[in-house]
Tab-separated table of C-alpha atoms in Angstrom:
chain	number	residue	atom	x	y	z
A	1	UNK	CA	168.462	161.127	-139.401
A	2	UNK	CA	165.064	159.873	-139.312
A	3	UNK	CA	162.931	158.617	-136.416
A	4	UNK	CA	163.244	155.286	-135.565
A	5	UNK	CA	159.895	153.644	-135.563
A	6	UNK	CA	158.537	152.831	-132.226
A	7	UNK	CA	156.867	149.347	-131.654
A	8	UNK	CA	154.448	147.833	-129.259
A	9	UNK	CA	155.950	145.984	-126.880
A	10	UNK	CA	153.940	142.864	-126.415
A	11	UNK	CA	153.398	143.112	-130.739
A	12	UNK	CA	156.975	144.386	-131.942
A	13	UNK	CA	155.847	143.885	-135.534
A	14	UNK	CA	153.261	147.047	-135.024
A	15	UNK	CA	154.320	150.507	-134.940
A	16	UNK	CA	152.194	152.620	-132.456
A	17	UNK	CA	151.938	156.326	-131.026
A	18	UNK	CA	150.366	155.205	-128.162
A	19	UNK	CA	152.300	154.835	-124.250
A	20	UNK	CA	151.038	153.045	-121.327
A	21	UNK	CA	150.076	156.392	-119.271
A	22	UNK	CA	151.366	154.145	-115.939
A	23	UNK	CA	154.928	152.580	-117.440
A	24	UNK	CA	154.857	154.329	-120.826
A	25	UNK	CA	155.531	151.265	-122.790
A	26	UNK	CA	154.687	151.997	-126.379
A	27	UNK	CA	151.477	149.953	-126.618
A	28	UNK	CA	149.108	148.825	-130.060
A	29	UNK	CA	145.622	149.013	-130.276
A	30	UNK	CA	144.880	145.707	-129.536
A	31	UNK	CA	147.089	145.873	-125.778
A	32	UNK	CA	145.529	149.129	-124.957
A	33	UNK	CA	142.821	149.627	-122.466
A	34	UNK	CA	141.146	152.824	-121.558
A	35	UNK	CA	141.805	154.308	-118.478
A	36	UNK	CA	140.364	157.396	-116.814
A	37	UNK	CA	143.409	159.533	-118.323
A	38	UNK	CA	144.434	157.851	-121.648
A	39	UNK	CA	145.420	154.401	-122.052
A	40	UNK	CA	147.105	151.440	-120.148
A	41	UNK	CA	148.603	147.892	-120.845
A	42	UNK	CA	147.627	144.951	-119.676
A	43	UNK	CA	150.375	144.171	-117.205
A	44	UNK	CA	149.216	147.000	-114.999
A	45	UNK	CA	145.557	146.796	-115.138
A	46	UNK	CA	146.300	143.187	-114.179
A	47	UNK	CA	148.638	144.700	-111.680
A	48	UNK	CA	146.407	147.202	-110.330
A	49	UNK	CA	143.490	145.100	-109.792
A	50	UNK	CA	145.423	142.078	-108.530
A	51	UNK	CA	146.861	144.506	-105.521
A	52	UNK	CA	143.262	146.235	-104.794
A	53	UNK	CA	141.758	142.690	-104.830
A	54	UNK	CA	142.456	142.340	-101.326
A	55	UNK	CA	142.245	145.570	-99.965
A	56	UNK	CA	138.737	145.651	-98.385
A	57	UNK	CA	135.273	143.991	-99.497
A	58	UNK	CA	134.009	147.752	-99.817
A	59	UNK	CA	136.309	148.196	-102.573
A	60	UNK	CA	134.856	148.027	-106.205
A	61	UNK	CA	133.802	144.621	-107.567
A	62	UNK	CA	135.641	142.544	-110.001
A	63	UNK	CA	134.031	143.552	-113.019
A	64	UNK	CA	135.420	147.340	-112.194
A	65	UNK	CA	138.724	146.609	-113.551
A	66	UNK	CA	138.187	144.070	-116.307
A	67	UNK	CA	140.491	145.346	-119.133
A	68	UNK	CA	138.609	147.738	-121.941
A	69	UNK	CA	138.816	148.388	-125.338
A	70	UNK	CA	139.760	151.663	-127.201
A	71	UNK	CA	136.244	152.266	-127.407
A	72	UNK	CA	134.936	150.709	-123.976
A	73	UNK	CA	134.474	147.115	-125.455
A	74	UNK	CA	135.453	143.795	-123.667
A	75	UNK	CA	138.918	142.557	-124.240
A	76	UNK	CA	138.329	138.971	-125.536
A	77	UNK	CA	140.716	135.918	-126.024
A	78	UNK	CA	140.156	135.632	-129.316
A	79	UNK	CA	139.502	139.231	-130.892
A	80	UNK	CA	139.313	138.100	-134.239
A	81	UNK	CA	136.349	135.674	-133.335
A	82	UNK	CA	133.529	137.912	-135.029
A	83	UNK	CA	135.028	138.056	-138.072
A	84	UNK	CA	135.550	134.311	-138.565
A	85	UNK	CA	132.069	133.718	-137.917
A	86	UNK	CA	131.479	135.941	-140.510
A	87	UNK	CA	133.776	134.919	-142.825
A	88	UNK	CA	132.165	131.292	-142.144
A	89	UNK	CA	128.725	132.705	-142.582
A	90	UNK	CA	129.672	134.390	-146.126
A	91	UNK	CA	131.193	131.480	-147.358
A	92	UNK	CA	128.231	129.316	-146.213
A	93	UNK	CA	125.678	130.589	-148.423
A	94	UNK	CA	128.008	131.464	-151.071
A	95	UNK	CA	128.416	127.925	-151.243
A	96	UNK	CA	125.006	126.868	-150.576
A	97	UNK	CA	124.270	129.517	-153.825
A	98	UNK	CA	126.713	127.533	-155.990
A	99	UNK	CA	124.430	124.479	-155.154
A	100	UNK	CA	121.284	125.931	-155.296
A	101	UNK	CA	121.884	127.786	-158.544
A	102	UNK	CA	120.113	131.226	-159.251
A	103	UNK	CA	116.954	129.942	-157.553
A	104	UNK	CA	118.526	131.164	-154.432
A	105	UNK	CA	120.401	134.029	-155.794
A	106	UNK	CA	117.141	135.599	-156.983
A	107	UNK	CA	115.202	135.107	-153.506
A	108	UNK	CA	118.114	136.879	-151.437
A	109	UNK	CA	119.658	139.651	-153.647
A	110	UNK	CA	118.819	143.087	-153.154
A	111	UNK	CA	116.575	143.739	-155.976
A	112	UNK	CA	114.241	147.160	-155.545
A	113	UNK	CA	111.159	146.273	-157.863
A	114	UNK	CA	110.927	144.013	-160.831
A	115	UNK	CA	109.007	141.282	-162.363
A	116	UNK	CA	110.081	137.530	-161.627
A	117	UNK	CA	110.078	135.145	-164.580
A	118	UNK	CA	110.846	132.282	-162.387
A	119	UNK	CA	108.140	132.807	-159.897
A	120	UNK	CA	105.657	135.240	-162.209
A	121	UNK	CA	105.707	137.610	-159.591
A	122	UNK	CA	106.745	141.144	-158.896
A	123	UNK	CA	109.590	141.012	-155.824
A	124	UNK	CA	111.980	143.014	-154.278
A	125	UNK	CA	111.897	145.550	-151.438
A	126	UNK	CA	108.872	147.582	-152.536
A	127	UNK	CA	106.996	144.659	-151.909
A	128	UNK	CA	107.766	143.840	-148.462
A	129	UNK	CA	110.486	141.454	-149.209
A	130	UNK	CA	112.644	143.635	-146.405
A	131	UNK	CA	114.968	140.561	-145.980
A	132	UNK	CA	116.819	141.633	-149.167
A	133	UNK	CA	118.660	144.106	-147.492
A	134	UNK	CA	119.990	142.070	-145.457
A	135	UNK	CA	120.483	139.147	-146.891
A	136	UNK	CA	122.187	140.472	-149.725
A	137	UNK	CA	125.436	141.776	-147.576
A	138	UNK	CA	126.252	137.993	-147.232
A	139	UNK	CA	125.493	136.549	-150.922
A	140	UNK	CA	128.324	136.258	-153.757
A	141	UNK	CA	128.276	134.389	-156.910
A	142	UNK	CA	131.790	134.774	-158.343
A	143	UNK	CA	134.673	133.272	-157.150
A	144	UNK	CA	136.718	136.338	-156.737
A	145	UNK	CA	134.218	138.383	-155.641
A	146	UNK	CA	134.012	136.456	-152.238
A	147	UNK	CA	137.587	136.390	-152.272
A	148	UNK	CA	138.179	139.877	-152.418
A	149	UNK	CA	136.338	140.730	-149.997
A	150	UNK	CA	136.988	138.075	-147.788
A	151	UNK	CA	140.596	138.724	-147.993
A	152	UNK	CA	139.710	142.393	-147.252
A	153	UNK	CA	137.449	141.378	-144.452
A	154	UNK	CA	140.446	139.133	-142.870
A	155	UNK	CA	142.704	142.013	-142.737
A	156	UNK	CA	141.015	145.023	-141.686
A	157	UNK	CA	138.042	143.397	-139.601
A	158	UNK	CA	140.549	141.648	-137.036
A	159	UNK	CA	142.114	144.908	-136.107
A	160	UNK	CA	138.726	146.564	-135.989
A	161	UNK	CA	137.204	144.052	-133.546
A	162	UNK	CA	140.370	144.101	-131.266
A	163	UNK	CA	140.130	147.884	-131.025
A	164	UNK	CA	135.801	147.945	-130.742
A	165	UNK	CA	135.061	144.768	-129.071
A	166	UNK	CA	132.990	142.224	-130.349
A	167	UNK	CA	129.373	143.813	-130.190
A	168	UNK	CA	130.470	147.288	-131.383
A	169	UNK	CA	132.704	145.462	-133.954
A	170	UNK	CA	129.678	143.418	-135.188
A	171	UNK	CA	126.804	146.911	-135.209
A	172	UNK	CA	129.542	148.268	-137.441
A	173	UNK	CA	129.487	146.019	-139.802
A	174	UNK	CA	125.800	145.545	-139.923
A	175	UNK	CA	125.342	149.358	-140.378
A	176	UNK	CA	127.491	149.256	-142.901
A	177	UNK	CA	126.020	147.123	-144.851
A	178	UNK	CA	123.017	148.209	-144.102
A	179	UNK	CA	123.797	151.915	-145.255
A	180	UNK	CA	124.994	150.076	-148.339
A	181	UNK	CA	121.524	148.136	-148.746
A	182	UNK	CA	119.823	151.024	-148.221
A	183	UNK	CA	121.574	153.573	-150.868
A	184	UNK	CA	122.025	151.390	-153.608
A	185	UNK	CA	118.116	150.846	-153.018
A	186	UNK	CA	117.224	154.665	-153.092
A	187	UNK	CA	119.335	155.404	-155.997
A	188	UNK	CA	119.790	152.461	-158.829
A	189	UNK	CA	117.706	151.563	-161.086
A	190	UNK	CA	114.397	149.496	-159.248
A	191	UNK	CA	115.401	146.053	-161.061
A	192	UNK	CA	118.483	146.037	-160.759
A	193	UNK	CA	119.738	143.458	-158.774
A	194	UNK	CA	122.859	143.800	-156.726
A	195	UNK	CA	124.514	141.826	-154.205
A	196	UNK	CA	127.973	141.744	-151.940
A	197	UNK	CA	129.626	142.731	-148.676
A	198	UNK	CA	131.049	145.352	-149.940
A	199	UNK	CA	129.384	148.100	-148.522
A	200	UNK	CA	130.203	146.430	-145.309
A	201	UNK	CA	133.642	146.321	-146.427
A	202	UNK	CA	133.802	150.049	-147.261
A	203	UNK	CA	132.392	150.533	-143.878
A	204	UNK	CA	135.567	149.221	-142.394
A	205	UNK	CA	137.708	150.373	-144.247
A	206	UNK	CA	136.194	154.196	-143.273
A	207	UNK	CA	136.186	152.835	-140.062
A	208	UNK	CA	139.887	152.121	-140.211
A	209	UNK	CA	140.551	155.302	-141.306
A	210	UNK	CA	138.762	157.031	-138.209
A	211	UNK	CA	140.706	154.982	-135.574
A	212	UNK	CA	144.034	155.368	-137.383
A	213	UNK	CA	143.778	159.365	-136.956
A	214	UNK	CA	142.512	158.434	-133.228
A	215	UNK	CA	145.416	157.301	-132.798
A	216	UNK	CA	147.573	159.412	-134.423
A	217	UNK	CA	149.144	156.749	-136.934
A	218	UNK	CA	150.377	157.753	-140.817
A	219	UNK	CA	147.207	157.996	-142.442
A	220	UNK	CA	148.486	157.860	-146.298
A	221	UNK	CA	148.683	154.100	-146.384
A	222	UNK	CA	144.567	153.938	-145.564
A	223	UNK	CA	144.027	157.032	-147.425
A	224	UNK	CA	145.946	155.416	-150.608
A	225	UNK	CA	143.401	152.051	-150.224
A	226	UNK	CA	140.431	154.016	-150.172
A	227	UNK	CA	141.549	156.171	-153.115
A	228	UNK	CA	142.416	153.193	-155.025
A	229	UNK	CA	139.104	151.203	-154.181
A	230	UNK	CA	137.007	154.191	-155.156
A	231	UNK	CA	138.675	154.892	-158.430
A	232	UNK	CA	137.916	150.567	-159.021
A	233	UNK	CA	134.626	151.652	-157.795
A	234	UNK	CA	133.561	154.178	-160.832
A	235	UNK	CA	135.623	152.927	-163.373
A	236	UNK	CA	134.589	149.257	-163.534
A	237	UNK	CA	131.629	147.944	-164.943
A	238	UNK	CA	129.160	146.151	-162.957
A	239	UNK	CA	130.116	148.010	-159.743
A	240	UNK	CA	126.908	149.303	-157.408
A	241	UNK	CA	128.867	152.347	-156.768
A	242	UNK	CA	125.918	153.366	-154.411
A	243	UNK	CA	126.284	150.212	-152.298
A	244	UNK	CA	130.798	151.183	-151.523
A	245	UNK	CA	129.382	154.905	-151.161
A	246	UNK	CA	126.455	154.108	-148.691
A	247	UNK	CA	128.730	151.410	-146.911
A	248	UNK	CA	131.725	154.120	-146.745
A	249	UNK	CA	129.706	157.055	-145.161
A	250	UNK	CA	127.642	154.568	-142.202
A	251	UNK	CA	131.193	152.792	-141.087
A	252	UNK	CA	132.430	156.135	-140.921
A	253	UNK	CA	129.799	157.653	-138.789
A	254	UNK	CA	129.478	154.854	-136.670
A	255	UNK	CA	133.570	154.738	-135.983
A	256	UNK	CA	133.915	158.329	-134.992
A	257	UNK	CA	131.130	157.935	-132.904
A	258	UNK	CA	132.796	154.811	-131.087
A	259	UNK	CA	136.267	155.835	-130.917
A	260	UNK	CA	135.700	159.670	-129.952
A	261	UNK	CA	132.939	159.197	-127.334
A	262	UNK	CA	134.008	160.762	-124.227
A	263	UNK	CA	134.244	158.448	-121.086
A	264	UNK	CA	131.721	159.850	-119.184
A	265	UNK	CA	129.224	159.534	-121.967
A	266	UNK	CA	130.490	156.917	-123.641
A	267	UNK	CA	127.414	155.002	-123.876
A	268	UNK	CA	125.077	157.759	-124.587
A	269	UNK	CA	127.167	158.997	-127.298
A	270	UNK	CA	128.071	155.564	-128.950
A	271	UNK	CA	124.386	153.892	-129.027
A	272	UNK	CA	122.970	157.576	-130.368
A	273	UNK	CA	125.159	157.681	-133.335
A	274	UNK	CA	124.202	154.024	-134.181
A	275	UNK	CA	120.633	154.843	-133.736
A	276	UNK	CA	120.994	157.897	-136.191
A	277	UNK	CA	123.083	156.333	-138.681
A	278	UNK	CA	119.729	153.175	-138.538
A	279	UNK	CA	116.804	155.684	-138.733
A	280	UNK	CA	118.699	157.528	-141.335
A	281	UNK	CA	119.048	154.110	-143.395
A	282	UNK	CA	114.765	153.492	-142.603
A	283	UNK	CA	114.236	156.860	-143.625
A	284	UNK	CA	116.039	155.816	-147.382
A	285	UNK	CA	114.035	152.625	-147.626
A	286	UNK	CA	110.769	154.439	-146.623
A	287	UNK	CA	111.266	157.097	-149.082
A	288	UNK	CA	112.548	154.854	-152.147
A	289	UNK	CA	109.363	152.200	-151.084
A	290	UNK	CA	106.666	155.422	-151.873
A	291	UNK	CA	108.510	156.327	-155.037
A	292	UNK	CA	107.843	152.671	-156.139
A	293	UNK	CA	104.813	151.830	-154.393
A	294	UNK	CA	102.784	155.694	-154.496
């Protein structure tokens, strides 16, 4: 007879692996914090720190026991906040493209070198125009293609951010799309234009992956999505493949940095991998800008 599934307690709609290490209550990413030995709810860090609050004024201060995140982030109210403001901020200026026409399109998409009939000018990263890799993470023209990956960005980003914490939920995604940027520039063609949050998508979805076999969940449903979204990735047309790989590999980095940085160097650990995975994405731009510019 099989198992039968085991469900957070607070969430009973989400299977988890993970105990309380204080009442072992089955616990989901989201409801665990980090203690010094595993993980603990919420009820007894509240617990704890409401019966050391008055113990002495020698004990530790407030801020000691304010409940952590899987990978030492603040547990917020709202841990899907990030992603709505970016899910506001893509659809923003996917909008404001749809008034502005290709005008705008062509001054924000990630384009590496070519010639400009609208403005008679050469543009695009190679000549200074460094905006482009950023900016182009949050541009879409087509209708589904900002609902795609909004969808996608709905579903995986608000587990993502409850498990990170807002800050190390948001450097993830900006790596990521980053490491997108900055591959599809070293490798396509130098005037071809490309544009999307999908390398920042891919980046979660990597990242997703990483946490998941943190914590010991059934990896085939991730590991099915990715496989799937890869195959869509080299067998359609019109697909910067190099932006989903580039994406894929900098979420990844940056999660298994995050999630398996020990406690006592958590810090160390989690800002060097970020700081890595960004020279490593300057060192791509440098080198694609001198075979374009040299």
């Amino acid at each position: 007879m099989e198992d039968q599934a085991v469900c957070c307690y607070r969430h009973p709609q989400r299977e988890t692996g993970i105990s309380c290490t204080r009442c072992e209550r089955p616990i989901c990413p989201e409801c665990m914090i980090s203690a010094s030995v595993g993980f603990q709810c919420p009820e007894c860090v509240s617990g704890r720190a409401s019966a050391g609050s008055g113990a002495s004024a020698a004990g530790p201060p407030p801020r000691a026991a304010q409940p952590r995140t899987l990978a030492g982030g603040t547990m917020a109210s709202d841990p899907r906040l990030i992603t709505k403001i970016l899910l506001a901020i893509n659809i923003a200026i996917w909008l404001a493209a749809l008034s502005a026409g290709d005008r705008l399109v062509n001054d924000l998409d990630l384009v590496g070198r070519a010639y400009d009939p609208g403005t008679v000018q050469v543009v695009g990263v190679a000549e200074g125009q460094w905006w482009r890799l950023v900016t182009s993470v949050f541009l879409h023209q087509q209708l589904m293609h900002i609902a795609f990956n909004m969808l996608s960005l709905w579903w995986i980003g608000g587990p993502l951010e409850a498990a990170l914490g807002r800050v190390r939920f948001i450097v993830l995604y900006m790596l990521s799309g980053l490491g997108g940027s900055a591959l599809s520039y070293l490798l396509a063609a130098q005037n071809q234009p490309s544009l999307g949050a999908s390398g920042a998508i891919f980046g979660l979805l990597g990242a997703t992956a990483v946490l998941m076999r943190r914590l010991n969940y059934d990896m085939r449903p991730v590991i099915a999505l990715l496989a799937l979204n890869l195959i869509f990735t080299f067998t359609w047309s019109g697909i910067a493949w190099q932006a989903h790989v580039g994406g894929l590999v900098a979420g990844t980095v940056v999660a298994y940095g995050m999630v398996h940085a020990p406690r006592e160097k958590r810090a160390l650990v989690q800002r060097g991998t970020c700081v890595l995975v960004l020279l490593a994405i300057v060192a791509m731009v440098w080198i694609r800008t001198v075979q374009l510019t040299g």
